[in-house]
CSV table of C-alpha atoms in Angstrom, one decimal:
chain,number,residue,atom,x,y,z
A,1,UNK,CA,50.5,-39.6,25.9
A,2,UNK,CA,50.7,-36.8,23.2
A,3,UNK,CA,51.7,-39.1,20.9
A,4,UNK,CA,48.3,-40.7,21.8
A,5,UNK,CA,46.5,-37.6,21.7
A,6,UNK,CA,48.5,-37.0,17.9
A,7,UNK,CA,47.5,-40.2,16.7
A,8,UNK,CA,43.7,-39.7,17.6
A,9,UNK,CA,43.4,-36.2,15.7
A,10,UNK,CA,45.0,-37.9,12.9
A,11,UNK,CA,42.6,-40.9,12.9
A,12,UNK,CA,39.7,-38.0,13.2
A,13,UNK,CA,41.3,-35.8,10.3
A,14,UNK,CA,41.1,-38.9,7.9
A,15,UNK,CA,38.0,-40.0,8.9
A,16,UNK,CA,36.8,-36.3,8.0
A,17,UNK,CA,38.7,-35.8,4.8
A,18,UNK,CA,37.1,-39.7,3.4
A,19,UNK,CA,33.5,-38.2,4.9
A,20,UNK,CA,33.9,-34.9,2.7
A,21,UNK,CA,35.4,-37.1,-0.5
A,22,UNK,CA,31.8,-39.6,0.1
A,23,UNK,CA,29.8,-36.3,1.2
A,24,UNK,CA,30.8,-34.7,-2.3
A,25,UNK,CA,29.9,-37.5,-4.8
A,26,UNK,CA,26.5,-38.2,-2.7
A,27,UNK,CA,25.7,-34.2,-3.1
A,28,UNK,CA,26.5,-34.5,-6.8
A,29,UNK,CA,23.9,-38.2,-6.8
A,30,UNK,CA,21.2,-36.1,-5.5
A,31,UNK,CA,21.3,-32.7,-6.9
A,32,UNK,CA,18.7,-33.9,-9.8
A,33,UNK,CA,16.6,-34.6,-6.7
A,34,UNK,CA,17.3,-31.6,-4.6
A,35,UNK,CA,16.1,-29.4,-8.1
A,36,UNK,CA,13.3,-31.5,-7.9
A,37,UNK,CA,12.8,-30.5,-4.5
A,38,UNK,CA,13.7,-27.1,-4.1
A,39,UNK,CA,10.5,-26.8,-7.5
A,40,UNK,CA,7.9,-28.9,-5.6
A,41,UNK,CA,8.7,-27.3,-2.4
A,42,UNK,CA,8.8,-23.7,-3.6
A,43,UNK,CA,5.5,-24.0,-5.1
A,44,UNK,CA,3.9,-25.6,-1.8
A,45,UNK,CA,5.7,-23.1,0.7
A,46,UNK,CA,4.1,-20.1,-1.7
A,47,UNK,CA,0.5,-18.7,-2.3
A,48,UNK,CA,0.3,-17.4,1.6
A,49,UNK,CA,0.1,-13.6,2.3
A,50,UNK,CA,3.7,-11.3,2.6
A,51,UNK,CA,3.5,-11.4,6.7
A,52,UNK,CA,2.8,-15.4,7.2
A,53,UNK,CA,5.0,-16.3,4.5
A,54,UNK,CA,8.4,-16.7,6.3
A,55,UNK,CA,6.4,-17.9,9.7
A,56,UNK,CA,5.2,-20.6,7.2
A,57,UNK,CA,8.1,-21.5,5.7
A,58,UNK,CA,10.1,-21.7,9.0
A,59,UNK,CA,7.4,-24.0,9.9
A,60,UNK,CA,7.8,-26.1,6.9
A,61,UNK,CA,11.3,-26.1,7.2
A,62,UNK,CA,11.5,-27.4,11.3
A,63,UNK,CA,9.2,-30.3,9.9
A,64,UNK,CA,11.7,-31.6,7.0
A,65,UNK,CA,14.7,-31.4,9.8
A,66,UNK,CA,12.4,-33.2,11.6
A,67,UNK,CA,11.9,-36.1,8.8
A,68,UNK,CA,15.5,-36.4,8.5
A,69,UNK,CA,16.2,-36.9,11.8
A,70,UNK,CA,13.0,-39.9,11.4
A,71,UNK,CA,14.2,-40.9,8.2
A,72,UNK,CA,18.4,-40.8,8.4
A,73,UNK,CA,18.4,-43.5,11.5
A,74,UNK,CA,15.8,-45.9,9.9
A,75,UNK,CA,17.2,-46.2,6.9
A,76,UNK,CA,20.5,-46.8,7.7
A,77,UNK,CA,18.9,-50.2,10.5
A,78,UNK,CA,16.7,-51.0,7.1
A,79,UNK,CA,19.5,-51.0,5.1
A,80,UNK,CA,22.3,-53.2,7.5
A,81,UNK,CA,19.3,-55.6,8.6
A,82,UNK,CA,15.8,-55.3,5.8
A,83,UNK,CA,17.5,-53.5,2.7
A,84,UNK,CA,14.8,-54.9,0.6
A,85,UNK,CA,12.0,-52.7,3.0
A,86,UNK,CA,13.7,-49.7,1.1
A,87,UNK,CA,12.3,-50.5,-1.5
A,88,UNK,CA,8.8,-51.1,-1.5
A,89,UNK,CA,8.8,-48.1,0.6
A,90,UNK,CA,10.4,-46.1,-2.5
A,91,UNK,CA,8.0,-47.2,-4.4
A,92,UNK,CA,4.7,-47.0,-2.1
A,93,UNK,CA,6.1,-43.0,-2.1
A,94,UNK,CA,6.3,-43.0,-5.6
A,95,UNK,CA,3.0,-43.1,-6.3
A,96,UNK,CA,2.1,-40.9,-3.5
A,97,UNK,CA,3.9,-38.4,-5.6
A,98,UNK,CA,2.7,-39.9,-8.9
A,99,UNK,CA,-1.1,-38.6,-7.7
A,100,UNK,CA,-0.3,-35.5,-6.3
A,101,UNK,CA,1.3,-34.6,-9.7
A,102,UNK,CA,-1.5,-36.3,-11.5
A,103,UNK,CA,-4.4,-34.1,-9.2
A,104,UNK,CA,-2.8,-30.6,-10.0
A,105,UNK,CA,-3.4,-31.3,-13.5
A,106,UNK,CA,-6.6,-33.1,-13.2
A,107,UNK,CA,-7.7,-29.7,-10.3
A,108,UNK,CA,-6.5,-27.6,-13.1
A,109,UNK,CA,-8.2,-29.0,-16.1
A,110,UNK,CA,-11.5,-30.1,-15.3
A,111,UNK,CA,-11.9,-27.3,-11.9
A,112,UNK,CA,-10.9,-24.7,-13.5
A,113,UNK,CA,-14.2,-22.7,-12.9
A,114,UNK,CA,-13.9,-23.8,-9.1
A,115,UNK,CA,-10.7,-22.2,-8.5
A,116,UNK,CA,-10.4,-19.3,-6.0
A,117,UNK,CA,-10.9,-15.9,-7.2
A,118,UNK,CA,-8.1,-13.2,-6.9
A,119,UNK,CA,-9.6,-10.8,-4.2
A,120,UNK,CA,-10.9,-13.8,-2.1
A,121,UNK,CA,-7.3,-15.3,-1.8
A,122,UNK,CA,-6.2,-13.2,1.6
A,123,UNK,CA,-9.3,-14.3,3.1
A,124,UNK,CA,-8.5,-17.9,2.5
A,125,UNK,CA,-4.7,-17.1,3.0
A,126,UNK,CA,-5.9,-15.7,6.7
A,127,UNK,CA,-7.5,-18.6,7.7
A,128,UNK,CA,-5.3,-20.6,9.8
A,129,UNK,CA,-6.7,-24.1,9.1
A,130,UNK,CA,-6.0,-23.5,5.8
A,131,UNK,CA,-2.6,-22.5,6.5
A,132,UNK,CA,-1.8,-25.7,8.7
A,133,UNK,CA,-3.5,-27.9,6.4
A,134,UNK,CA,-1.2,-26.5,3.2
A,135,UNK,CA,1.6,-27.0,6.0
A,136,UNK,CA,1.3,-30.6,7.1
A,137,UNK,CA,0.8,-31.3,3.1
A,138,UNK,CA,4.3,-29.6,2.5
A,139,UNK,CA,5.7,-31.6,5.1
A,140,UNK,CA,4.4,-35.0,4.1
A,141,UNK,CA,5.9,-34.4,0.7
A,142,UNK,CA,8.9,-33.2,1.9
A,143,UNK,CA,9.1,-36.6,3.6
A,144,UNK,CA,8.7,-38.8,0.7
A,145,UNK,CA,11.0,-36.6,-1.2
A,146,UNK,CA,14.0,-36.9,1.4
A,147,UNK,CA,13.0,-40.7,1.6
A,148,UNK,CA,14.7,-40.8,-2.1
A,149,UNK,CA,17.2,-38.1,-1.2
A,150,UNK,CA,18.3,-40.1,2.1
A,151,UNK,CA,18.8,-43.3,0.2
A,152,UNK,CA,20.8,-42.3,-3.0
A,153,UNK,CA,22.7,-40.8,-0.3
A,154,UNK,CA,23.4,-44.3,1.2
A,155,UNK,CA,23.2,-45.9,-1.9
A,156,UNK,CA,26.2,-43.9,-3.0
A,157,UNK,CA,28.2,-45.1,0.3
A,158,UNK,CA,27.3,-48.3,1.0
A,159,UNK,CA,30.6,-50.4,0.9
A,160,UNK,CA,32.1,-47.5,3.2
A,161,UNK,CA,32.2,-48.3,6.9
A,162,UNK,CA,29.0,-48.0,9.3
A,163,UNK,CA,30.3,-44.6,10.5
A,164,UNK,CA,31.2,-43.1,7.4
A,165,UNK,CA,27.8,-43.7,5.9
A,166,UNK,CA,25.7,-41.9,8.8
A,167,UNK,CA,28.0,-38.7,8.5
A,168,UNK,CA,27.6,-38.6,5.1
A,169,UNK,CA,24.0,-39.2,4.7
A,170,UNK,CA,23.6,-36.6,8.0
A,171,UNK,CA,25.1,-33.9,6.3
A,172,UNK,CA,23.9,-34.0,2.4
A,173,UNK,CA,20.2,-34.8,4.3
A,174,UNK,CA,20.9,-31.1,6.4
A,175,UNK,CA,22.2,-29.5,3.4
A,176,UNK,CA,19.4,-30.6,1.6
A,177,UNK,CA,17.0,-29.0,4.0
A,178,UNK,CA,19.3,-25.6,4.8
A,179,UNK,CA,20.3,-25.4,1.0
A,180,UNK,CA,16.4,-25.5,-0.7
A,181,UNK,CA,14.5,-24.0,1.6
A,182,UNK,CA,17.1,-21.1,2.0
A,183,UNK,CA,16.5,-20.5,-1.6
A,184,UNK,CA,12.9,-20.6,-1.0
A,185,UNK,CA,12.7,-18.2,1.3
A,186,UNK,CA,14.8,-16.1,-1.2
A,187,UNK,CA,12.0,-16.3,-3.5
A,188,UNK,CA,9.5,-15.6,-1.7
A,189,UNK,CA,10.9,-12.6,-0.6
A,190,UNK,CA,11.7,-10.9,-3.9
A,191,UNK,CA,9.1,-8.7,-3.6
A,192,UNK,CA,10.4,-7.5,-0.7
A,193,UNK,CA,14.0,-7.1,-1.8
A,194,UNK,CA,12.6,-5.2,-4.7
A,195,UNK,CA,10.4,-2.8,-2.5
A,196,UNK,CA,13.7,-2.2,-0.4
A,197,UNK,CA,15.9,-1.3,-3.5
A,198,UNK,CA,13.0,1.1,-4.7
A,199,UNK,CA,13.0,2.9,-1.4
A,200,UNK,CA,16.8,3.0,-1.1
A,201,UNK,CA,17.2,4.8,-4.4
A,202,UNK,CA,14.0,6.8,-3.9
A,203,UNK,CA,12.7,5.5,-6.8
A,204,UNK,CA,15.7,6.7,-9.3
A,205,UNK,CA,18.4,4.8,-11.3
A,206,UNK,CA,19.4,1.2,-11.8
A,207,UNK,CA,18.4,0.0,-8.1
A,208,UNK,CA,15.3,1.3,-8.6
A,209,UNK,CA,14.5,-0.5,-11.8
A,210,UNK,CA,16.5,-3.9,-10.4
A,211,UNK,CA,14.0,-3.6,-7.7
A,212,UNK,CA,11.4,-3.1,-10.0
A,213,UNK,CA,11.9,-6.4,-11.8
A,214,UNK,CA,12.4,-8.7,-9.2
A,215,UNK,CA,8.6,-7.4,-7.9
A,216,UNK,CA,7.2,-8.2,-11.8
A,217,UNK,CA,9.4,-11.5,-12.0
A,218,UNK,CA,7.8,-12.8,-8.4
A,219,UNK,CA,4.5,-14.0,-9.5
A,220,UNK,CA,6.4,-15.2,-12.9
A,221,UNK,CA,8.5,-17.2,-10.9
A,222,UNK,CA,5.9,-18.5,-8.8
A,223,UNK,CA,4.0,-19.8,-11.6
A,224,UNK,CA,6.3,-21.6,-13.4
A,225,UNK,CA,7.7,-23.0,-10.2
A,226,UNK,CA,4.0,-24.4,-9.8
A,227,UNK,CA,4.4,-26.0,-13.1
A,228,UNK,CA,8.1,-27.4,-12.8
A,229,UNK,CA,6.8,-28.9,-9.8
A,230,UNK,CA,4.0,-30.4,-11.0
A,231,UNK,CA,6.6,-31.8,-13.6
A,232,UNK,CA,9.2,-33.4,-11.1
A,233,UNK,CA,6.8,-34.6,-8.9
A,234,UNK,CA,5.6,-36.9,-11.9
A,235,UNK,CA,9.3,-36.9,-12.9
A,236,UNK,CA,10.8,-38.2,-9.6
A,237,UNK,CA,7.6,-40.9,-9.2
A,238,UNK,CA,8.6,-41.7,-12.7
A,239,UNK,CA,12.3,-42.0,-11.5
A,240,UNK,CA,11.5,-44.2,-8.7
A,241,UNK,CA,9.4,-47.0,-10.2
A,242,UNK,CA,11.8,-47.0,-13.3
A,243,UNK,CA,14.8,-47.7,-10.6
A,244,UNK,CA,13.0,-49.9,-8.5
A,245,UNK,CA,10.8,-51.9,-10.7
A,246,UNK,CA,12.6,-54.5,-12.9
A,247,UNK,CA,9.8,-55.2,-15.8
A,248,UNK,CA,9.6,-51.2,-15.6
A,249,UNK,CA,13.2,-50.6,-16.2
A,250,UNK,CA,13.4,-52.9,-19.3
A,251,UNK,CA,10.8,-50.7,-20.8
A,252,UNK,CA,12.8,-48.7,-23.4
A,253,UNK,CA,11.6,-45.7,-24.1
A,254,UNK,CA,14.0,-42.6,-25.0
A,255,UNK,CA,14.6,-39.7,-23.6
A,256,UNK,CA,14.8,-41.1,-20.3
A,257,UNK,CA,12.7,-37.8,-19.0
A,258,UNK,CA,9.7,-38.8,-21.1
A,259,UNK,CA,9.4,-42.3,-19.7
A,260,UNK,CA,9.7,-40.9,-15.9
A,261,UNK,CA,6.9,-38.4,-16.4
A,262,UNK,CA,4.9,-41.0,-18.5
A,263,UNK,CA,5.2,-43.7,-15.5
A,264,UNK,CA,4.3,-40.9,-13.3
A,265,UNK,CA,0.8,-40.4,-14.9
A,266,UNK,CA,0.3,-43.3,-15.4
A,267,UNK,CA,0.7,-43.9,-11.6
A,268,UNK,CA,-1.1,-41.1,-10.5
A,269,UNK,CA,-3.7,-41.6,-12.7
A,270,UNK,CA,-4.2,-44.8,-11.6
A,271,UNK,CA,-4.1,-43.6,-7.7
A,272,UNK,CA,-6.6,-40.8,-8.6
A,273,UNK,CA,-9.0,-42.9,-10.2
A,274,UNK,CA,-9.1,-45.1,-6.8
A,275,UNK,CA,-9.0,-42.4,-4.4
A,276,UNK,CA,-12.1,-40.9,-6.3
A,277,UNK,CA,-13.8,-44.3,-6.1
A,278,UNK,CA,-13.5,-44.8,-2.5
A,279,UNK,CA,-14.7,-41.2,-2.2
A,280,UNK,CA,-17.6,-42.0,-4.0
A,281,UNK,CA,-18.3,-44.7,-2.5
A,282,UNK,CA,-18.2,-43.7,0.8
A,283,UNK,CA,-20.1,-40.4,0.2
A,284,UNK,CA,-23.1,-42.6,-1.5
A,285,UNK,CA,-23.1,-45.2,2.0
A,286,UNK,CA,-23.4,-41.8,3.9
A,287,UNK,CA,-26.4,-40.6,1.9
């Protein structure tokens, strides 16, 4: 009998040690995706005031444990029974992202004079349907974003056996969600770090002027976080249709950065220009 029991820890040890070898070279697949996440997710889970800002982001981060837990299960069936579904759904999210990418730019361009001005932003930041609505948006991206983490996961252990591939693809899917959107909520408390330093050193010495910085870099950081986003949102649309479209990937075009973010304006400009149509048109049949 404990010979048995022996033999079963072994089997369990192995099957461990081959689910940290897989879960290693899947993290190192997807880490150009989780820095594309952790930029676009970062810029969406900021812009709220200091005392909703962790509520926020908790919220936020509760709904992408939630889309893994959706997306993990279904695309392992898809891919033992429909692996071609995988696909089109890539790409159907790809240009999801392609137009949100595409709108910042267009919002910030040709809206400029529309945007919110700097005292009314607590007022906005206060209102709670505003809150939720910037929330479910996070979310929904989020989704789409782990939709291509989840599969290069399972792309990268798909000749391993049935229960390798849902331990791996479970864990680099949680550290995916635990690992950016604890460095988010590092960022978004800098501020807050930097006040605590200050008051620690009573506002003398090195501490002080550590603290000092981190509360001038915060609204640095923020802004080019909003525009790194903006950049891997096109740049992971791009990613996807060059991966996933065959007549696309035969396009040569170097560096391979440039043709992403290309395909990704193209896409979203495509998108945008039909989402503004239908808007059009539906707003003249109302009138």
């Amino acid at each position: 009998m404990a010979s048995g029991i022996f033999a079963i820890l072994d089997d369990i040890a192995a099957l461990m040690d081959d689910v940290a070898v897989t879960t290693k070279l899947a993290t190192g697949k997807t880490a150009g995706i989780l820095g594309d996440d952790l930029a676009v997710n970062a810029e969406k889970a900021t812009g709220f005031v200091s005392s909703r800002e962790l509520p926020v982001l908790w919220k936020i981060t509760k709904g992408s444990l939630i889309n893994k837990i959706i997306i993990v299960p279904i695309a392992i069936a898809l891919n033992l029974f429909f692996p071609v579904v995988i696909q089109y759904i890539l790409i159907l999210g790809g240009f999801y992202l392609a137009y949100e990418g595409v709108e910042k730019i267009f919002e910030y361009f040709f809206h400029k004079n529309q945007h919110i001005k700097k005292e009314d932003v607590t007022n906005l930041e206060n209102d709670p349907i505003a809150e939720k609505k910037k929330i479910k948006s996070a979310i929904f991206t989020d989704f789409i974003l782990s939709i291509e983490i989840v599969i290069i996961a399972l792309g990268t252990v798909a000749n391993q056996p049935l229960w390798i591939e849902i331990f791996t693809v479970s864990i680099v899917a949680f550290i995916a969600t635990v690992g950016v959107y604890g460095i988010v909520a590092l960022i978004v408390r800098l501020d807050d770090m930097g006040n605590f330093l200050i008051l620690k050193s009573k506002g003398k010495g090195i501490l002080t002027a550590i603290g000092k910085l981190l509360i001038k870099s915060l609204p640095i950081i923020i802004k080019v976080l909003s525009i790194v986003g903006t950049i891997a949102l096109l740049m992971v649309s791009g990613g996807i249709f060059d991966h996933n479209i065959n007549f696309v990937h035969h396009i040569s075009l170097q560096p391979e950065i440039l043709k992403q973010i290309i395909l990704g304006l193209i896409a979203g400009s495509i998108i945008l220009l039909l989402v503004s149509g239908i808007k059009q048109l539906v707003k003249t049949v109302k009138s």
